[in-house]
Short mmCIF file of C-alpha atoms in Angstrom, two decimals:
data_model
loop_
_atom_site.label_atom_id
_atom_site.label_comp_id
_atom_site.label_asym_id
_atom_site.label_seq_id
_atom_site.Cartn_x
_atom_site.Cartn_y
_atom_site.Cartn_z
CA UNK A 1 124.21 149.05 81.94
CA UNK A 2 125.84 151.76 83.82
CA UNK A 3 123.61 152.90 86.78
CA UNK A 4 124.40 155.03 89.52
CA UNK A 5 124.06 153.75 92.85
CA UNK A 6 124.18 150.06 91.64
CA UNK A 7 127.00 147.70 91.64
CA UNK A 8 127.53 145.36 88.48
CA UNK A 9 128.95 141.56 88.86
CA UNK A 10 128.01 138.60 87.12
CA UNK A 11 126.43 136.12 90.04
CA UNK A 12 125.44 137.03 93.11
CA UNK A 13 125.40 134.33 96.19
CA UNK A 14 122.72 134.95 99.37
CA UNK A 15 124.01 133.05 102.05
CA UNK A 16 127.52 131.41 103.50
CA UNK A 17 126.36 128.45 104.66
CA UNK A 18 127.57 124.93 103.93
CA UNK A 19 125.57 125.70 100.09
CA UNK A 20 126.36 129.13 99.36
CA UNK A 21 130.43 128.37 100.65
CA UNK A 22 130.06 125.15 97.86
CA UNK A 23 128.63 127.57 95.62
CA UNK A 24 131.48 129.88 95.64
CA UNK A 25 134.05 127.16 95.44
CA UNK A 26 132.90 126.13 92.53
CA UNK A 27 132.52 129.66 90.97
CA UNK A 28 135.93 130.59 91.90
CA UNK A 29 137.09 126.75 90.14
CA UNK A 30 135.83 128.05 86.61
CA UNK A 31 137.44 130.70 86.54
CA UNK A 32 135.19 133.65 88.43
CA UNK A 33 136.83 136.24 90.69
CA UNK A 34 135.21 137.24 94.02
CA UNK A 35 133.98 140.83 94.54
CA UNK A 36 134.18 141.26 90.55
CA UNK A 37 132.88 137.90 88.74
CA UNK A 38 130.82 136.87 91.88
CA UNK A 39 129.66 138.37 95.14
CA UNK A 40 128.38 136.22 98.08
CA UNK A 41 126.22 138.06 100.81
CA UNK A 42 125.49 136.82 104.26
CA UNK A 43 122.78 137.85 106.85
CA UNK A 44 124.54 136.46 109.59
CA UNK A 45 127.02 138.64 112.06
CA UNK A 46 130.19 136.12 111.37
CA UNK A 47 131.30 132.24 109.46
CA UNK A 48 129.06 129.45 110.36
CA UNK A 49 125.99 129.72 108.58
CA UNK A 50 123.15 128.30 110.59
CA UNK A 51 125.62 126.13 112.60
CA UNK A 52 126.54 129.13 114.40
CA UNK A 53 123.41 129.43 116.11
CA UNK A 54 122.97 126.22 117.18
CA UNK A 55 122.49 125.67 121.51
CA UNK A 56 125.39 125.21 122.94
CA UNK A 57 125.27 121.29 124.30
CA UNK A 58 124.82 120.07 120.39
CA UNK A 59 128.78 119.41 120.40
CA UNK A 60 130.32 118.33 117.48
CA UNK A 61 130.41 114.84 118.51
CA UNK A 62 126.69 114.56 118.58
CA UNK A 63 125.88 116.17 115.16
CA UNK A 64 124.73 113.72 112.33
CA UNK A 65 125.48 113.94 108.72
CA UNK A 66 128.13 116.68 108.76
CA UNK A 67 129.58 116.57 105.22
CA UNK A 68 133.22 118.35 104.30
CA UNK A 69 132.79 121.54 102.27
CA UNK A 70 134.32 120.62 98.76
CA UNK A 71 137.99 121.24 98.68
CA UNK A 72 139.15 121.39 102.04
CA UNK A 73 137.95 118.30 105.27
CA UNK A 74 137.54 119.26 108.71
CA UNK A 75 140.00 117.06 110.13
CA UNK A 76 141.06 116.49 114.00
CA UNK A 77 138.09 118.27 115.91
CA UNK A 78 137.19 117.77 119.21
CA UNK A 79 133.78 115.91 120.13
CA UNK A 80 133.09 117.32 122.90
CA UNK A 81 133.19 121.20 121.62
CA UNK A 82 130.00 122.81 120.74
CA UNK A 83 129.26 121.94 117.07
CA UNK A 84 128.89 125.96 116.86
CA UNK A 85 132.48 126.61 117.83
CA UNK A 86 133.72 123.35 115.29
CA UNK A 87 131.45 124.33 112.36
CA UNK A 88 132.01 128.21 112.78
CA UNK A 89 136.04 128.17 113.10
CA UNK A 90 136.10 125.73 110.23
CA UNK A 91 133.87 127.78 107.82
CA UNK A 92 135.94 130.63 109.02
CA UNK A 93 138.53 129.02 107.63
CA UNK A 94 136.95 127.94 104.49
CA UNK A 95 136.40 130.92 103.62
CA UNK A 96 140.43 132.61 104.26
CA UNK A 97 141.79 129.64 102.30
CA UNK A 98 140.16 130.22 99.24
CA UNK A 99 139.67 133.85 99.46
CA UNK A 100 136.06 133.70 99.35
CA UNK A 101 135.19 137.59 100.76
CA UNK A 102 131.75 137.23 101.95
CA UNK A 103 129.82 140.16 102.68
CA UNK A 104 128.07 140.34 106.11
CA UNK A 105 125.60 140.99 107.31
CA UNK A 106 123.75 142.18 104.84
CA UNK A 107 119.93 141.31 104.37
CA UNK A 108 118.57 140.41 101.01
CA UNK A 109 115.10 142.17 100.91
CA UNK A 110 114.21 141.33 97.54
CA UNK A 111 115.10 140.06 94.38
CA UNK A 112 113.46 141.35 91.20
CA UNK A 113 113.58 141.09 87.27
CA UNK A 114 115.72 144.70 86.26
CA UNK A 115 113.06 145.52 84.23
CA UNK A 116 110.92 146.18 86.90
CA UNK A 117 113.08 149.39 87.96
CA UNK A 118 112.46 150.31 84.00
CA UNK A 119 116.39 150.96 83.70
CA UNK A 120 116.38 149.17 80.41
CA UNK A 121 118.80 146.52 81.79
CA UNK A 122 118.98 143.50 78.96
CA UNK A 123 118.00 140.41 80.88
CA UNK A 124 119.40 141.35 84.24
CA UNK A 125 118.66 140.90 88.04
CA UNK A 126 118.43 143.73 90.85
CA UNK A 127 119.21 142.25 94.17
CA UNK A 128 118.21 144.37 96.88
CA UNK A 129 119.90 144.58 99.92
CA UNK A 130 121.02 146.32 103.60
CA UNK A 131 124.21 147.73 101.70
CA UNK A 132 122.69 148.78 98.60
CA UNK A 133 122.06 147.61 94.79
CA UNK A 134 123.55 145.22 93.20
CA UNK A 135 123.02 143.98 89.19
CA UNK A 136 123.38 140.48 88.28
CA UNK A 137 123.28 138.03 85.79
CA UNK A 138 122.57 134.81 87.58
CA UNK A 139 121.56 134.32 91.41
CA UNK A 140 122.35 131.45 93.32
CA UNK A 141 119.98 131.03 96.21
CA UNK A 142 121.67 129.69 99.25
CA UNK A 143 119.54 130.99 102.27
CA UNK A 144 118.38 127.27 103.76
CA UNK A 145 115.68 127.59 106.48
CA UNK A 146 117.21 129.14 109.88
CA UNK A 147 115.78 132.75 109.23
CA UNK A 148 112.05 130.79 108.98
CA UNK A 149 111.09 128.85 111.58
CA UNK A 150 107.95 127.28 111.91
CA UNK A 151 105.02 128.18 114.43
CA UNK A 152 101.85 126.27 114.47
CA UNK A 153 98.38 127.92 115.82
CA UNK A 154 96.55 126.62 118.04
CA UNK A 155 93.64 127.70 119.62
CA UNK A 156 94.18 129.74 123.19
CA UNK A 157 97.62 129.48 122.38
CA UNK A 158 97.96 133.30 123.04
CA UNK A 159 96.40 132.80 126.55
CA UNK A 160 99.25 130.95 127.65
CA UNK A 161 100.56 131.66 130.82
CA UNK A 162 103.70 130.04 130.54
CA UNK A 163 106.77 130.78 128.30
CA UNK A 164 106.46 129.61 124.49
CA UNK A 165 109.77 129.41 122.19
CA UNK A 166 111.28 127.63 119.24
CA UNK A 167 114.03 125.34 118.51
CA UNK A 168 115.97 128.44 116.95
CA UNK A 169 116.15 129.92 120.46
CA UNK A 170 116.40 126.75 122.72
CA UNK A 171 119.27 127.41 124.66
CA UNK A 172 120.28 124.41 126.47
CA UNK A 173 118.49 122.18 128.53
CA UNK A 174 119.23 124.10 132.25
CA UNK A 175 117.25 127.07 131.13
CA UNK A 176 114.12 124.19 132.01
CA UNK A 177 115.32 122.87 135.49
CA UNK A 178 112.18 122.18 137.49
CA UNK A 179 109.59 123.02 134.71
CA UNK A 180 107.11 121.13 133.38
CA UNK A 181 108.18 121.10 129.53
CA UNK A 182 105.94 120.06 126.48
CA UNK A 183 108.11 119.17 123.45
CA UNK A 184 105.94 119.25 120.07
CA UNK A 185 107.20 117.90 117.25
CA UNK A 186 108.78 114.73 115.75
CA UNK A 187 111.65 115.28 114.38
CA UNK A 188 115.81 114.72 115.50
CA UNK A 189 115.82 118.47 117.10
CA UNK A 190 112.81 117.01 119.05
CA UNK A 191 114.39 114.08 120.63
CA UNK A 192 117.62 115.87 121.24
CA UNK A 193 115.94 118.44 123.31
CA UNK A 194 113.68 115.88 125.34
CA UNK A 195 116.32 113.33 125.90
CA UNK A 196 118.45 116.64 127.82
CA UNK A 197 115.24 118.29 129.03
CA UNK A 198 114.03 115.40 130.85
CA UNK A 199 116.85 115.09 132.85
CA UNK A 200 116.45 118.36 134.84
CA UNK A 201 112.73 118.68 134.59
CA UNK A 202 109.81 118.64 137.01
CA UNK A 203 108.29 116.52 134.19
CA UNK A 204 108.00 116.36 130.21
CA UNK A 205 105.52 115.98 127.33
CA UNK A 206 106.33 114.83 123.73
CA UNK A 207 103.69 115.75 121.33
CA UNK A 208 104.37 115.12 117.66
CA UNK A 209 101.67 115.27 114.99
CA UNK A 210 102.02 111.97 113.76
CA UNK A 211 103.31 108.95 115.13
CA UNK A 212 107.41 109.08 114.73
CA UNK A 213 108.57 106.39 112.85
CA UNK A 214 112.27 104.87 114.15
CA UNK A 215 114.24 103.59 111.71
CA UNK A 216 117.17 100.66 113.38
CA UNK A 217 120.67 100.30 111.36
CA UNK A 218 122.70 102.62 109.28
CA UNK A 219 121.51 105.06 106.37
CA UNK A 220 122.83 103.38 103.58
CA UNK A 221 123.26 104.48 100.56
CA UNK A 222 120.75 102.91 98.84
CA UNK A 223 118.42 104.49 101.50
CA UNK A 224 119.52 107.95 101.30
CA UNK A 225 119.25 108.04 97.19
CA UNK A 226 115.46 106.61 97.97
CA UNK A 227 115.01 109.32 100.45
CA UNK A 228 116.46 111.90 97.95
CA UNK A 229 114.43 110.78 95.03
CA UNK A 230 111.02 111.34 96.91
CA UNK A 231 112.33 114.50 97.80
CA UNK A 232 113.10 115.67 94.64
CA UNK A 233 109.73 114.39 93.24
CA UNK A 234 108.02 116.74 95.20
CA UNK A 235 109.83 119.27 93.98
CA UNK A 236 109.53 118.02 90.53
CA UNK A 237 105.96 118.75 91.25
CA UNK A 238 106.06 122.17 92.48
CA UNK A 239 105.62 121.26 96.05
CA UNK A 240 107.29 122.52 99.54
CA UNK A 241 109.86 119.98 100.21
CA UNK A 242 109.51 117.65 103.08
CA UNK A 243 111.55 117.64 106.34
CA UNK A 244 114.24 115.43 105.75
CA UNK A 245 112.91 113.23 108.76
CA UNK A 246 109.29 112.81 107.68
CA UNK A 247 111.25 110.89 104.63
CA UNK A 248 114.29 108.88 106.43
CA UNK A 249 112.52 108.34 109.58
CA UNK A 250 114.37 108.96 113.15
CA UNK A 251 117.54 106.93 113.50
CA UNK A 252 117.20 104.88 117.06
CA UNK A 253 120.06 105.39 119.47
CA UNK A 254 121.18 103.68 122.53
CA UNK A 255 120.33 106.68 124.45
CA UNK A 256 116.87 107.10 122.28
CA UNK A 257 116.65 103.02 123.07
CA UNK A 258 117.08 104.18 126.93
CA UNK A 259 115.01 107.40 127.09
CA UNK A 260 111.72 105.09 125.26
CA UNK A 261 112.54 102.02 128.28
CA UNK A 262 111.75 104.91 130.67
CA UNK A 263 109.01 106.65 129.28
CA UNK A 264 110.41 109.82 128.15
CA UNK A 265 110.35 108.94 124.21
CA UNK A 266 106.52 108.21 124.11
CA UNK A 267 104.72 110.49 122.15
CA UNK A 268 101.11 111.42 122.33
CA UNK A 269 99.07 113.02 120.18
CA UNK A 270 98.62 116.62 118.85
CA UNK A 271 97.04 118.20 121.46
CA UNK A 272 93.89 120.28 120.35
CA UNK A 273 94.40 123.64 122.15
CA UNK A 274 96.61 125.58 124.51
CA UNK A 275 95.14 126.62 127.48
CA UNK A 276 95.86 129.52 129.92
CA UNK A 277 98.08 126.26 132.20
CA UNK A 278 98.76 124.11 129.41
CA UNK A 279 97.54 122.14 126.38
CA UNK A 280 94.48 120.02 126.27
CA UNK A 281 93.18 116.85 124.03
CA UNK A 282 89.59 116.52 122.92
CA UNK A 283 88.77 113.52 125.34
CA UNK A 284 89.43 116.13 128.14
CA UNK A 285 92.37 114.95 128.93
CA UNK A 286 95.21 117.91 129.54
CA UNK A 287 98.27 118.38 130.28
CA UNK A 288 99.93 121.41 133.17
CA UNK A 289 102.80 122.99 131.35
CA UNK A 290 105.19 125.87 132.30
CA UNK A 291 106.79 126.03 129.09
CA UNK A 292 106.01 124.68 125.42
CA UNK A 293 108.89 124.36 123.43
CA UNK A 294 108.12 123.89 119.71
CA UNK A 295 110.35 121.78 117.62
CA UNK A 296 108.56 122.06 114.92
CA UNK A 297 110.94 122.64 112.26
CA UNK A 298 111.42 125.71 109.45
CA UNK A 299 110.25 126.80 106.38
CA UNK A 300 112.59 127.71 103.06
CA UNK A 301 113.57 131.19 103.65
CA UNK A 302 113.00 132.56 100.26
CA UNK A 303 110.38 135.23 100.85
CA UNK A 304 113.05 137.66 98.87
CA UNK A 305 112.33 135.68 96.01
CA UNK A 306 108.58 136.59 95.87
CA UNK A 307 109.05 139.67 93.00
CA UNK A 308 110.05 137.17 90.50
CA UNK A 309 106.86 134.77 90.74
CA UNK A 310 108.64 131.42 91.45
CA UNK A 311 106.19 129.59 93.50
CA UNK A 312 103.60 127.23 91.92
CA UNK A 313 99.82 126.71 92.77
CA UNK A 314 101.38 123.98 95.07
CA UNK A 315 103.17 126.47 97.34
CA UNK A 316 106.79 125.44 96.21
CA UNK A 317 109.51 126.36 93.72
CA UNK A 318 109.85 123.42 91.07
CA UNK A 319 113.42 123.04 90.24
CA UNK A 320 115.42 121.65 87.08
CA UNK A 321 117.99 120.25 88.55
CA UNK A 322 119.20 123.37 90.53
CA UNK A 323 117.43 125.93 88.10
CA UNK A 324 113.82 127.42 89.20
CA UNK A 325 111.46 126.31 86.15
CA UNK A 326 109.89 129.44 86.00
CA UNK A 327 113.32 131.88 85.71
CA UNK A 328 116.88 129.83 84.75
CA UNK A 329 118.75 132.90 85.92
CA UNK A 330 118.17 131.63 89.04
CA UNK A 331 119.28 128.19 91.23
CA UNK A 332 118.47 127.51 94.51
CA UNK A 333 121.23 125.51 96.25
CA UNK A 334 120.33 123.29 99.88
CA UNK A 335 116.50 123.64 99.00
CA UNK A 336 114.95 120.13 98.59
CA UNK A 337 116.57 117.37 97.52
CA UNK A 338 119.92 119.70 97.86
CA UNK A 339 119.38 120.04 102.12
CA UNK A 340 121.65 117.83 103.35
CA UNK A 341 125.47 118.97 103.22
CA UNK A 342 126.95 116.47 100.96
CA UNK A 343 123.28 117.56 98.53
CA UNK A 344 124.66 121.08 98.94
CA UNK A 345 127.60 120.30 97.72
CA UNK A 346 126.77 118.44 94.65
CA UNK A 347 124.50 120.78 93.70
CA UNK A 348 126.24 123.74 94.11
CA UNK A 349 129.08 122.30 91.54
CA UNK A 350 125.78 121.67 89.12
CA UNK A 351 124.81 125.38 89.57
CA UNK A 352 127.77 126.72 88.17
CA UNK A 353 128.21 124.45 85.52
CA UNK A 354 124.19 125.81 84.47
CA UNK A 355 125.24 129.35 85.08
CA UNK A 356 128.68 129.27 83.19
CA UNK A 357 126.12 127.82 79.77
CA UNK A 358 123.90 130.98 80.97
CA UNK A 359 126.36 133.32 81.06
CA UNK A 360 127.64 132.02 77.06
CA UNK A 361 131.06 130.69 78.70
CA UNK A 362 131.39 127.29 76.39
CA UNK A 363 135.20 127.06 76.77
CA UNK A 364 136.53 126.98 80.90
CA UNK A 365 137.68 130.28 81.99
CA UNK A 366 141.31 130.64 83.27
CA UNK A 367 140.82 128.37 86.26
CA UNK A 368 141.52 130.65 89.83
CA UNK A 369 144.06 129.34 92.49
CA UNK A 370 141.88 127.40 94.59
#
């Protein structure tokens, strides 16, 4: 295929996050050459991938579960920094060291079969984006959650008086000094933001939707293959994947342990509606709130995906390992089972070795200098 207007490569990458950087590790280890093999395109303005946008008292010494990108550890950082600052400069990095040329930002507004632009292209993908066409082979889908995050609707909600925001814009706990603060939701973003809200607040509410379940001890790994596996069965299933909380549970801390003794970590309830001064429970009982802050967690940003009919009746992608059921030119890397960073990682390395038997590559290509 020759077409004006649209660039040719072999694989395109959406997203430079901790996925889409394993991604393109791996591509350039069998052999594929960035910019001409393989292309990786990011939405956001600079390195970090949703780490970047994180508020600015998550510090690096406070983050849980941070896995090295394959190839290279982040080694000698400083706890107290913001986790953005660590994260960033070291994906920053990441990227120089193995010449990994990501393009950004550019927005992926859809992906779609070639034949759909009847250009007679044999078995190839159009990727549509902010900086123009490009033609691919394969796609591996790296795009997380950050660009979706989750709003729930409640009734009067859009007669509140007060301020309403998400955890993707919470910027630090002194932007709520002398409020009265309702935290909804149950997961670790959740606690974090009550546990520094509380201390400069008129008052605070935590609302989750179901009781939070604390889980005491370390997160073996025996435990985090059973959390995986139910995970994965979900997607098996065709299913949106779970929050990787509502399977491992919330790992109890000394200052969780302190926050509970003094009545900060008890939750009620899901409220029933918002009201013009705050939220209110069917037994009449309410609560006054200047702001409501949900922590209520995101959704798989994979809207772009929607031309090639992914989804099953159960609202999800099911997966093959990495590969989408329904198209094996595609893999989605960090969705499901593949969320946390060191799942990224793994399954990142099993999306190229998929796409290399794609692409008719039986033998290793000349391995790159990585």
């Amino acid at each position: 295929m020759n077409n004006p207007g649209v660039r040719e490569t072999e694989v395109v990458v959406i997203g430079a996050g901790q996925a889409g950087l394993s991604s393109a590790y791996h591509l350039r280890r069998a052999g594929y050459e960035p910019d001409r093999d393989f292309v990786v395109l990011d939405r956001s303005p600079r390195p970090g991938g949703a780490w970047q946008f994180r508020w600015p008292t998550l510090t690096y010494g406070k983050v849980h579960g941070m896995h090295a990108l394959p190839g290279m550890e982040l080694t000698g950082a400083d706890a107290s920094r913001p986790s953005s600052a660590v994260i960033g400069g070291y994906f920053a990095d990441y990227e120089r060291t193995f010449g990994l040329r990501v393009h950004r930002p550019v927005d992926v507004r859809a992906v779609r079969d070639a034949q759909d632009r009847r250009d007679g292209s044999d078995g190839r993908l159009t990727v549509e984006t902010s900086e123009g066409l490009w033609s691919a082979r394969a796609l591996i889908n790296a795009t997380g959650t950050w660009d979706r995050p989750f709003w729930p609707r409640y009734p009067g909600q859009s007669a509140f008086r007060g301020r309403q925001l998400h955890t993707a814009h919470y910027p630090g706990p002194q932007a709520f000094a002398g409020q009265r603060v309702v935290v909804v939701g149950g997961g670790t973003s959740a606690v974090q933001h009550l546990l520094e809200i509380a201390e400069v607040a008129a008052g605070t509410t935590w609302v989750t939707r179901r009781p939070p379940v604390f889980r005491e001890g370390p997160f073996d790994e025996e435990w985090g293959r059973a959390a995986v596996a139910r995970v994965e069965e979900r997607v098996r299933l065709g299913l949106p994947p779970q929050s990787v909380v509502s399977v491992t549970g919330l790992p109890m801390t000394e200052a969780m342990e302190r926050a509970r003794a003094a009545g900060v970590l008890v939750p009620r309830p899901a409220f029933d509606r918002v009201t013009p001064t705050g939220v209110a429970w069917a037994d009449g009982s309410t609560v006054d709130a200047d702001v409501i802050l949900w922590a209520t967690g995101f959704r798989a940003a994979v809207d772009h995906l929607a031309p090639l009919k992914l989804r099953e009746p159960g609202g999800g992608i099911r997966l093959e390992g990495t590969r989408a059921a329904r198209d094996p030119r595609v893999h989605l890397v960090g969705y499901g089972p593949s969320a946390s960073t060191i799942g990224a990682n793994r399954a990142g390395r099993a999306a190229v070795r998929e796409i290399r038997a794609l692409l008719g590559s039986s033998q290793p290509l000349v391995p790159a200098a990585v």
